[in-house]
Coordinates of C-alpha atoms in Angstrom, one line a residue:
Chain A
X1 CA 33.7 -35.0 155.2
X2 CA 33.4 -37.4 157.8
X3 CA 30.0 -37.1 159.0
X4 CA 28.6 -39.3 162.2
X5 CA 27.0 -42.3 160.3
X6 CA 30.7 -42.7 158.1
X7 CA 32.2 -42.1 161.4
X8 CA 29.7 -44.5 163.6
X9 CA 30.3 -47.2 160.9
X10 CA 33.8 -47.2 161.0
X11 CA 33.6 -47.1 165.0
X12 CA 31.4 -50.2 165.0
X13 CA 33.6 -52.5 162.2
X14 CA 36.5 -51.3 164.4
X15 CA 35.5 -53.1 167.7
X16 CA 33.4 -56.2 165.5
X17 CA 36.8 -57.1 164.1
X18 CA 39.3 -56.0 167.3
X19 CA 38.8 -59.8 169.0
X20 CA 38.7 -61.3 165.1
X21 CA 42.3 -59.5 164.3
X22 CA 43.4 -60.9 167.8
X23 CA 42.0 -64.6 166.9
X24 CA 43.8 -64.4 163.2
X25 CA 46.9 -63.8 164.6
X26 CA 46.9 -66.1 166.8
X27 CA 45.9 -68.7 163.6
X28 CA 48.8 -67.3 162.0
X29 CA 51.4 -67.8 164.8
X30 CA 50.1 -71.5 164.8
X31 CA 49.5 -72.0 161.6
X32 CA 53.0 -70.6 160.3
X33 CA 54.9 -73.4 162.3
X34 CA 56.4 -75.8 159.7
X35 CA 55.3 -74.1 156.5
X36 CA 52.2 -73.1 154.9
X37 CA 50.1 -75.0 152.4
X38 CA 47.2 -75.5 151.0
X39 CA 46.0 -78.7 152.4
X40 CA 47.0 -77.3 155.8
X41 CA 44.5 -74.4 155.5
X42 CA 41.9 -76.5 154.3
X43 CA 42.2 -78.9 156.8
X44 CA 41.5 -76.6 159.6
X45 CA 38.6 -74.6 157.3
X46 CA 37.0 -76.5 155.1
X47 CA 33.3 -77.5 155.6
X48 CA 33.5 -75.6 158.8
X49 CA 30.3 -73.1 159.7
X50 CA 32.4 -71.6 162.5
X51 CA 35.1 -70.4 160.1
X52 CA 32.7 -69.3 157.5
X53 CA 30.7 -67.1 159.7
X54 CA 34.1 -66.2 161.5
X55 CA 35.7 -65.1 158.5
X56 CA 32.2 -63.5 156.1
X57 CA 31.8 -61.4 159.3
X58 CA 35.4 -60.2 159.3
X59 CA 35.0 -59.8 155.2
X60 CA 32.2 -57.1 155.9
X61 CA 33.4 -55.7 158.7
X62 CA 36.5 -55.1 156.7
X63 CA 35.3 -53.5 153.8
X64 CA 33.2 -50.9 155.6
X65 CA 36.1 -49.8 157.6
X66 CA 38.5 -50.1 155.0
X67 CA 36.5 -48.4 152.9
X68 CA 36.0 -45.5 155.1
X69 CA 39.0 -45.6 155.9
X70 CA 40.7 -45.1 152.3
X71 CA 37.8 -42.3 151.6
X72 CA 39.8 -40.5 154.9
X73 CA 43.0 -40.4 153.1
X74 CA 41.6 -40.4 149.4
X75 CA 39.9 -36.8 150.5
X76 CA 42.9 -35.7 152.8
X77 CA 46.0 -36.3 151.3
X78 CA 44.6 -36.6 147.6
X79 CA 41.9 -33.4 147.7
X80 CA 39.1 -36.0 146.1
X81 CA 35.6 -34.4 146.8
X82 CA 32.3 -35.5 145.9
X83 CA 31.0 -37.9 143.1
X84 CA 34.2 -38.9 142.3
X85 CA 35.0 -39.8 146.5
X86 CA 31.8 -41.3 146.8
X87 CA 32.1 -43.3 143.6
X88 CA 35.9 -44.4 145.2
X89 CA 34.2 -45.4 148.2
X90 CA 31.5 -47.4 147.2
X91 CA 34.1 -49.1 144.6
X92 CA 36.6 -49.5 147.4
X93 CA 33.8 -51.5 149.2
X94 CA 32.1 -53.6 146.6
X95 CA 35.9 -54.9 145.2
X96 CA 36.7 -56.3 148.7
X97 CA 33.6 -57.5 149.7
X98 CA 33.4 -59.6 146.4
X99 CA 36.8 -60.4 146.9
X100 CA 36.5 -61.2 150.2
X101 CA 33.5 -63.4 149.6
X102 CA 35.6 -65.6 146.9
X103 CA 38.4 -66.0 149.5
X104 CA 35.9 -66.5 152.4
X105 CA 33.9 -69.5 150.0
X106 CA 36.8 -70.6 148.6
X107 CA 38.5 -72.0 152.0
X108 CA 35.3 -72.9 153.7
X109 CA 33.2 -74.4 150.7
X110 CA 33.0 -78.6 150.6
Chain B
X1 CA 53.4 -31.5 155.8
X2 CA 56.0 -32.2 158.4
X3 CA 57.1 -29.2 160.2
X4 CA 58.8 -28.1 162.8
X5 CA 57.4 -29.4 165.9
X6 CA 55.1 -31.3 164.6
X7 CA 56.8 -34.2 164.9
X8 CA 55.9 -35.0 168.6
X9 CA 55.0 -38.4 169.6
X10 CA 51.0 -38.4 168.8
X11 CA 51.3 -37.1 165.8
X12 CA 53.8 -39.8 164.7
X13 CA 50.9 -42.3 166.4
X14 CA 48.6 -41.2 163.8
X15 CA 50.9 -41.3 160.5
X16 CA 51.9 -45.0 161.4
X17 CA 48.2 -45.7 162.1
X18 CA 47.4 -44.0 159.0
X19 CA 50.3 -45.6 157.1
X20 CA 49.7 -49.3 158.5
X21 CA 45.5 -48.7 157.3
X22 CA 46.7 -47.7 153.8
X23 CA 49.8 -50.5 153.5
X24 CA 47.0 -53.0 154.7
X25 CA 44.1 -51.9 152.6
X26 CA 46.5 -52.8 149.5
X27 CA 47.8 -55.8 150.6
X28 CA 44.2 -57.5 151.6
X29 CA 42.6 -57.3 147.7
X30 CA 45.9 -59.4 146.7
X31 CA 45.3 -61.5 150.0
X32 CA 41.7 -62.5 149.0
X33 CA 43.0 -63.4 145.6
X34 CA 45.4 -65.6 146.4
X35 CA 43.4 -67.4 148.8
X36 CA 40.0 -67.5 146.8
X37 CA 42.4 -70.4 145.0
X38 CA 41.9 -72.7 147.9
X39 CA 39.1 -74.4 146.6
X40 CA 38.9 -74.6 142.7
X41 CA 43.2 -74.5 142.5
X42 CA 44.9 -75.6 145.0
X43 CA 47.6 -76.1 143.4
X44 CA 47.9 -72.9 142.5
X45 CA 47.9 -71.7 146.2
X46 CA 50.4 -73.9 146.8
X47 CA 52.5 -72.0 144.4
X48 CA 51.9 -69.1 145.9
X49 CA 52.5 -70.4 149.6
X50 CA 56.1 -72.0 148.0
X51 CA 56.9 -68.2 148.3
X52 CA 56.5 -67.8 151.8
X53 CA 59.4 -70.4 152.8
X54 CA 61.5 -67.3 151.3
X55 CA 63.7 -65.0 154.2
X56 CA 62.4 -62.5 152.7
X57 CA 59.0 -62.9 152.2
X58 CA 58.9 -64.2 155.8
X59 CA 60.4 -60.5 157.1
X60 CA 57.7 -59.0 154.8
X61 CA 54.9 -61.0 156.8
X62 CA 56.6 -60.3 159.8
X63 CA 56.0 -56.7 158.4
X64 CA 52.7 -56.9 157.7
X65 CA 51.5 -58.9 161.1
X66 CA 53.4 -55.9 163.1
X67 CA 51.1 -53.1 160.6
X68 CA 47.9 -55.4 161.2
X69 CA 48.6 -55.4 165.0
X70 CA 50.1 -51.6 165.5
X71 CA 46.5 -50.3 163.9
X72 CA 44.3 -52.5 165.8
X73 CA 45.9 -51.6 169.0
X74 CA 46.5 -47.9 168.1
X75 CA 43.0 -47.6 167.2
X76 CA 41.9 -49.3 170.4
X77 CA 43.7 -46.9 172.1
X78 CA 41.8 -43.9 170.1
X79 CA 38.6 -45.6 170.8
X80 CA 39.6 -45.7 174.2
X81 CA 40.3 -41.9 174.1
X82 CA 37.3 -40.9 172.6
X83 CA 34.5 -43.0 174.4
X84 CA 35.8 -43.7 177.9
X85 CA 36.5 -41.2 180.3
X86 CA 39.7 -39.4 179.7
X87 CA 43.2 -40.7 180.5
X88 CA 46.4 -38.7 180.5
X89 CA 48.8 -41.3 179.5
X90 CA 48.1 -40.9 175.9
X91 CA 52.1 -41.4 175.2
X92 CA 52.3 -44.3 177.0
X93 CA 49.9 -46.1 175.6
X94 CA 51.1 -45.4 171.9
X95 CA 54.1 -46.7 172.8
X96 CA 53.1 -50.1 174.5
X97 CA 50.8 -50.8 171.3
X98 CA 54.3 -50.8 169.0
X99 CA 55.9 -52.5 171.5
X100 CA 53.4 -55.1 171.6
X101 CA 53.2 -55.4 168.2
X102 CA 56.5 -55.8 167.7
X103 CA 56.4 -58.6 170.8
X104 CA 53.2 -60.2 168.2
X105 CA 55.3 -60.1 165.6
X106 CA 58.4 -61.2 166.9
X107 CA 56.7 -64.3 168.1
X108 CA 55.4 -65.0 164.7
X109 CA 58.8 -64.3 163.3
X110 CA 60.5 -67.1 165.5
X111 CA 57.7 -69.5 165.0
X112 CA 58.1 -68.6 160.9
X113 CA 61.8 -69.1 160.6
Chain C
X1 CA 75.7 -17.1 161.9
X2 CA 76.0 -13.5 160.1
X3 CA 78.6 -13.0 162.6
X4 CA 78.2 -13.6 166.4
X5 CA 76.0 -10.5 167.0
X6 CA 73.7 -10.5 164.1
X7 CA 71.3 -13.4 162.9
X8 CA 69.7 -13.6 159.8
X9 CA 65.6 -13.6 159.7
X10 CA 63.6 -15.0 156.7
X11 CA 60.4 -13.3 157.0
X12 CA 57.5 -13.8 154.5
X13 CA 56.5 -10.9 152.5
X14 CA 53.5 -10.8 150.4
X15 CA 50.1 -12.6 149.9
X16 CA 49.4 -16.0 149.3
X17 CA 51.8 -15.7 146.7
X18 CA 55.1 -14.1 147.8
X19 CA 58.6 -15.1 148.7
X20 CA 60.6 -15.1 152.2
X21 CA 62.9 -11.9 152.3
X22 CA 66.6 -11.9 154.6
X23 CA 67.3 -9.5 157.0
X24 CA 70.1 -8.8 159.5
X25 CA 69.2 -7.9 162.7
X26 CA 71.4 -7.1 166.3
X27 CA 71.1 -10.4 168.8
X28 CA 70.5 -8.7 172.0
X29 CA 70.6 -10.9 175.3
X30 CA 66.9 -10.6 175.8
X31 CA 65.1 -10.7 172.9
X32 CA 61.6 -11.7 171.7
X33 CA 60.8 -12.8 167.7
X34 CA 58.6 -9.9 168.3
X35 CA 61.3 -7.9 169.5
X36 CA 62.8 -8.8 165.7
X37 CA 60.1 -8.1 163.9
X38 CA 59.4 -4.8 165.8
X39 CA 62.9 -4.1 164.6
X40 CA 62.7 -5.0 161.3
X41 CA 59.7 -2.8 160.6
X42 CA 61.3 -0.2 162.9
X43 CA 64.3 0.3 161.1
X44 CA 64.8 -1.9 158.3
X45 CA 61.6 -2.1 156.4
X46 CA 58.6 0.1 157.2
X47 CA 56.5 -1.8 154.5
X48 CA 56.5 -4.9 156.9
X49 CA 53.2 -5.3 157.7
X50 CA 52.8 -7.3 161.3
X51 CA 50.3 -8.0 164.1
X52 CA 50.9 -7.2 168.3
X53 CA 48.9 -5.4 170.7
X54 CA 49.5 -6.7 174.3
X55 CA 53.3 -7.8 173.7
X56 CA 53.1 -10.2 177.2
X57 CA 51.6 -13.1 176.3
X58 CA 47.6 -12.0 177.4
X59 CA 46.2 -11.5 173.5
X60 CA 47.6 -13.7 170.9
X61 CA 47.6 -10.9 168.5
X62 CA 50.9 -12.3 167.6
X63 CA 50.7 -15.7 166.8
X64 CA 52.9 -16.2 163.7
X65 CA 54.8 -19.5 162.0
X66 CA 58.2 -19.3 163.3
X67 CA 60.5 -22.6 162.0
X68 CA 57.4 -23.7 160.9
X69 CA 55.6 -24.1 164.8
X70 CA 53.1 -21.6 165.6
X71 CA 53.7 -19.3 168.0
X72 CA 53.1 -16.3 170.7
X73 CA 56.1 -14.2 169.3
X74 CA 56.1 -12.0 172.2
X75 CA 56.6 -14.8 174.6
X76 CA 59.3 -16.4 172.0
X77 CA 62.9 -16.3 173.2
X78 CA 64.8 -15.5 170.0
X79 CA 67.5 -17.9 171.7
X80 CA 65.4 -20.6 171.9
X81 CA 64.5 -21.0 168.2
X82 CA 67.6 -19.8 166.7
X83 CA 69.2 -22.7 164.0
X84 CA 72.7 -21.3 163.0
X85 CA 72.3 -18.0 164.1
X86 CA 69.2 -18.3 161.5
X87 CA 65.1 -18.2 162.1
X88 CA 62.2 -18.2 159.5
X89 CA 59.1 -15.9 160.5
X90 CA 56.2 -16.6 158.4
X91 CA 52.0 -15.7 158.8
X92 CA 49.5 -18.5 160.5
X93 CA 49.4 -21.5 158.5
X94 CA 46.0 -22.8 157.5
X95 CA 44.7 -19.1 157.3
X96 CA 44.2 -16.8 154.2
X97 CA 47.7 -14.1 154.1
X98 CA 46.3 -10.4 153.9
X99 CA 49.8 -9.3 154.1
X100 CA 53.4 -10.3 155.0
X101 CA 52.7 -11.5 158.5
X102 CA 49.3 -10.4 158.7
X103 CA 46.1 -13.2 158.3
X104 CA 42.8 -12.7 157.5
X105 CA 41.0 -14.4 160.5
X106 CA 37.4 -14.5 159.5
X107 CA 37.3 -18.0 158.4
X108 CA 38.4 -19.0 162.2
X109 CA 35.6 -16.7 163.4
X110 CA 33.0 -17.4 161.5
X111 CA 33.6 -21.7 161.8
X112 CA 33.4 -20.5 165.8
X113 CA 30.0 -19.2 164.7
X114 CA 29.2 -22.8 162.4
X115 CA 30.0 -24.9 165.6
X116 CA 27.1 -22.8 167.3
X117 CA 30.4 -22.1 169.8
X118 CA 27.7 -19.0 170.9
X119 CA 24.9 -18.8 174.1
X120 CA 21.9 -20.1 174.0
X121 CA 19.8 -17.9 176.3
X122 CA 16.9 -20.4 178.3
X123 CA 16.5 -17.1 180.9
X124 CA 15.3 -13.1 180.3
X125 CA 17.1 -10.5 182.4
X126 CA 14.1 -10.6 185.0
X127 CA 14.6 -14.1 185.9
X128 CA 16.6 -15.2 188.9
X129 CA 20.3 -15.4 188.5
X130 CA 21.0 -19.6 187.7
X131 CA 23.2 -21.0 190.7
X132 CA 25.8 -22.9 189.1
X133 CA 28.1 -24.9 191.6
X134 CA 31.9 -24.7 190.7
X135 CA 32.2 -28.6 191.1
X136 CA 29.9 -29.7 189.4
X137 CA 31.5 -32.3 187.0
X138 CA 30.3 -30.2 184.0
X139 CA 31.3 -27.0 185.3
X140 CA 35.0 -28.2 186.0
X141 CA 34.5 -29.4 182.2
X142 CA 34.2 -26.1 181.2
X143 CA 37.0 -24.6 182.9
X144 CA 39.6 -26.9 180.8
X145 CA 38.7 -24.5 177.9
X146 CA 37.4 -21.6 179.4
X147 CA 41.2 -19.4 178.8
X148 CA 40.7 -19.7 174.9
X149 CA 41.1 -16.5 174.0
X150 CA 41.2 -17.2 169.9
X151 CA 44.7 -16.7 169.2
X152 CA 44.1 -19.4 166.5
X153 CA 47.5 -21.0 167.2
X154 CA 46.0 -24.5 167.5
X155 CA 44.1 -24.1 164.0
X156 CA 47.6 -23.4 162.2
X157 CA 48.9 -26.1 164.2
X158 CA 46.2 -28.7 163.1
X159 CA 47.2 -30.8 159.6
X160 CA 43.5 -31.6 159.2
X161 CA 42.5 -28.1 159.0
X162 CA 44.8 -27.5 156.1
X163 CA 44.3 -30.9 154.9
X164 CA 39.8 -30.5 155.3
X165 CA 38.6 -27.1 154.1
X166 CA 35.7 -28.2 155.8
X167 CA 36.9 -28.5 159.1
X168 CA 35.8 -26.5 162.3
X169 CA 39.2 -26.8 163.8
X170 CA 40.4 -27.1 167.5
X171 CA 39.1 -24.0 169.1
X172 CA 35.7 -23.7 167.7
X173 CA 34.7 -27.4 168.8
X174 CA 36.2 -26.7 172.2
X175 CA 34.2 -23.8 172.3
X176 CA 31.2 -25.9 171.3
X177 CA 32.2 -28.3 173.9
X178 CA 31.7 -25.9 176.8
X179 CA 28.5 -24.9 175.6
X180 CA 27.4 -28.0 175.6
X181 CA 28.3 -28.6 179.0
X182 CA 26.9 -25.4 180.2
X183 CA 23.9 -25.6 182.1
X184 CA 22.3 -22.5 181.3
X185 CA 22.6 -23.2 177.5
X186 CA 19.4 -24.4 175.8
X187 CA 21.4 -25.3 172.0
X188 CA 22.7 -28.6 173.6
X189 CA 21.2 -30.3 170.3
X190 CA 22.6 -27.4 168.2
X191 CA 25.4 -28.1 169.0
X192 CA 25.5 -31.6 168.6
X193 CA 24.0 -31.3 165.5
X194 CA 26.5 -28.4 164.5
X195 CA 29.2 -30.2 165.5
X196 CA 28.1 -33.7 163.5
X197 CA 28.3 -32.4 159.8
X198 CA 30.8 -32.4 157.4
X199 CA 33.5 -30.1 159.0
X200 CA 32.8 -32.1 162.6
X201 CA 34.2 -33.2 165.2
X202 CA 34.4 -36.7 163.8
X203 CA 36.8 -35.3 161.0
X204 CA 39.8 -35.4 164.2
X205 CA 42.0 -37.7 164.2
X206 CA 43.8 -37.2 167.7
X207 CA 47.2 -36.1 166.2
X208 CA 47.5 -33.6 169.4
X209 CA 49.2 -31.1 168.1
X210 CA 46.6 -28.7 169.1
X211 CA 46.8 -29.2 172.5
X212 CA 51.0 -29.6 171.9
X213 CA 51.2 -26.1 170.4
X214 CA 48.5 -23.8 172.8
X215 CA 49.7 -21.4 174.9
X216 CA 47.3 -21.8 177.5
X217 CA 47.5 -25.5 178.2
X218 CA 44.4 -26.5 176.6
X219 CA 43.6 -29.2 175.4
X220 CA 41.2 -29.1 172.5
X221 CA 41.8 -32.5 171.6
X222 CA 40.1 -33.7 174.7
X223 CA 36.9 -31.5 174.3
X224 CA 37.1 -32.6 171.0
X225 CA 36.6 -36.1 172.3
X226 CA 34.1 -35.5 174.4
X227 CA 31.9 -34.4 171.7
X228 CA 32.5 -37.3 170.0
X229 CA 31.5 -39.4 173.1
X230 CA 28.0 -37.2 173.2
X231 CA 27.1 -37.4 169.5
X232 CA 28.0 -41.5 169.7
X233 CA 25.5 -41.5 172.4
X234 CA 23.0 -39.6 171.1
X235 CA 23.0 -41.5 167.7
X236 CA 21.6 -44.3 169.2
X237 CA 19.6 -42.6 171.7
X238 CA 17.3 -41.0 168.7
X239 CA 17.9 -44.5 166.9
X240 CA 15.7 -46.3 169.5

């Protein structure tokens, strides 16, 4: 059930978010060095374009692949097929692209 | 669905980069949630982030920055595999991306504790 | 262990529905699990109903499950599988059980058919015989699949053939794969296209245990991923 566009679109999120993953964990080795908080995260996000587009573009990139990804193991390992995999999918990507979007507005918004 | 020999060292590649996909795609919906608090309640973040000074909810980050960087770097290597030319050493590279990961997430480990 | 000169054999018997039946058999020194089940039908239990025809390891006629790997039996060493003086002998996985050991093998032929794994003639007989060179980069290509000789070991070895009704399976895309390098063959879009629906190439996820499990030393995995670098390429070459 994996056709080439599912297959080229999970291909393509894979290597957008490859250097993003690499840069978050780096953030997250700093960033975890005496304790998390709030006003810590905001500090380095808020009001910042870079961070917004850095993190929206993960957000999308994310939920394609994830998506995908999920509809790979929800057909696999759970035998789901047609209207009701597609309608998985397409829920799969719409919950963590809104989601995402929340999270993504809610540390970079002033 | 394990049998036999099965079990060989490519085959375990793909159940942990299938496993790590699926523990991720779980945990991100609750990451987004928390963090969407950032802005309209922070202080309700920062009840969530008084967690994370927990052991072990700093082993179970540990955990999760090892899964984030095992399927990145085991789906480079499949990447790899499938659209540059051909390389033997399939093995070899499944096994540097856990032990890189677990090098990753070491370091975040000491830098959390 | 029966006893040191006996093992006991759990062989399947039945159709998809069935149940594994014991027997005691003689260990000899040098034995094949085809020796066993040669035996077994021989003089235990004529109903057995079993595959063979070359018995050295040139056919594949007798590919069967054995602990649960698929294998040649003829070119099995009973020694080398035995648990406790015990060994489980069961049909193909992943292919419809006509009966006992015996599969029903169309589905593998006919998804060998689906991946267009077949020649497409560009020449008649009158034409001049095509010089191919035997190092040309696509011609050496070929050879890495060339031995199949559809033994269907690989597809009972693959989890997402039982897991994807769907899916070609490791020795039809390999197939596909050396027709698409071939030179003389003009389905090289065919095949791409045959190879890009729902039961394609891009359903593989590189477990290996195709190439782990043949008998030849292929390596369908490989061919596998080298129609997945042609279709990637060819996606956006019709894009633009």
């Amino acid at each position: 059930m994996m056709t080439l566009r599912l297959y080229m679109a999970q291909r393509i999120s894979a290597l957008i978010m490859a250097p993003l993953v690499l840069m978050h964990i780096g953030v997250m080795i700093y960033a975890i060095q005496g304790g998390l908080s709030a006003a810590e995260i905001l500090g380095r996000t808020q009001g910042s374009a870079f961070w917004f587009l850095f993190y929206g573009i993960f957000v999308i990139a994310l939920s394609v692949h994830a998506a995908i990804g999920l509809r790979t193991v929800l057909s696999e390992w759970a035998g789901l097929r047609g209207s009701l995999l597609n309608g998985f999918s397409w829920a799969v990507l719409v919950l963590l692209l809104i989601l995402g979007m929340q999270a993504v507005y809610g540390v970079t918004a002033t | 669905m394990i049998r036999g020999h099965q079990t060989h060292t490519i085959w375990i590649a793909f159940l942990l980069h299938r496993i790590s996909g699926v523990a991720l795609a779980l945990f991100i919906p609750v990451h987004f949630w928390v963090l969407s608090h950032a802005l309209t309640a922070p202080k309700t973040l920062d009840g969530f982030l008084h967690w994370t000074e927990l052991g072990i909810v700093k082993f179970a980050e540990f955990g999760l920055v090892f899964l984030l960087s095992v399927h990145m770097f085991g789906g480079l290597r499949l990447m790899a595999l499938e659209f540059l030319p051909w390389t033997s050493g399939q093995k070899t590279l499944a096994a540097s991306a856990v032990a890189v990961s677990t090098l990753l997430a070491g370091l975040f480990l000491l830098k959390a504790i | 262990m029966v006893d040191k000169n006996h093992i006991s054999v759990s062989v399947w018997r039945g159709g998809a529905t069935g149940s594994f039946q014991d027997f005691k058999v003689k260990l000899e020194d040098n034995q094949t699990v085809l020796d066993v089940v040669a035996w077994i039908q021989a003089y235990a239990d004529p109903t057995l109903s079993y595959r063979y025809a070359c018995r050295v390891g040139m056919c594949g006629s007798c590919a069967m499950m054995v602990n649960g790997s698929p294998r040649w039996t003829c070119r099995t060493h009973v020694n080398k599988v035995l648990v406790d003086g015990k060994m489980e002998i069961a049909p193909l996985r992943n292919l419809p059980v006509i009966k006992d050991l015996a599969t029903d093998m169309d589905p593998f032929f006919e998804k060998w058919v689906t991946a267009e794994g077949l020649h497409h003639p560009t020449k008649t007989r009158d034409d001049p015989i095509e010089a191919i060179d035997p190092s040309n980069a696509a011609r050496v290509e070929i050879n890495e699949g060339i031995e199949c000789i559809n033994c269907a070991v690989c597809y009972a070895a693959c989890d997402t053939v039982a897991s994807n009704l769907d899916y070609l399976g490791p020795a039809a895309l390999q197939r596909a794969w050396s027709v698409y390098n071939d030179s003389k063959d003009a389905g090289k879009q065919a095949v791409l296209d045959a190879v890009s629906g729902a039961g394609g190439c891009h359903n593989c996820h590189s477990m290996g245990s195709c190439a782990v499990h043949c008998p030849n030393d292929l390596n369908p995995m490989k061919a596998i991923a080298g129609l997945k670098r042609e279709t990637a390429r060819n996606f956006f070459k019709r894009r633009t």
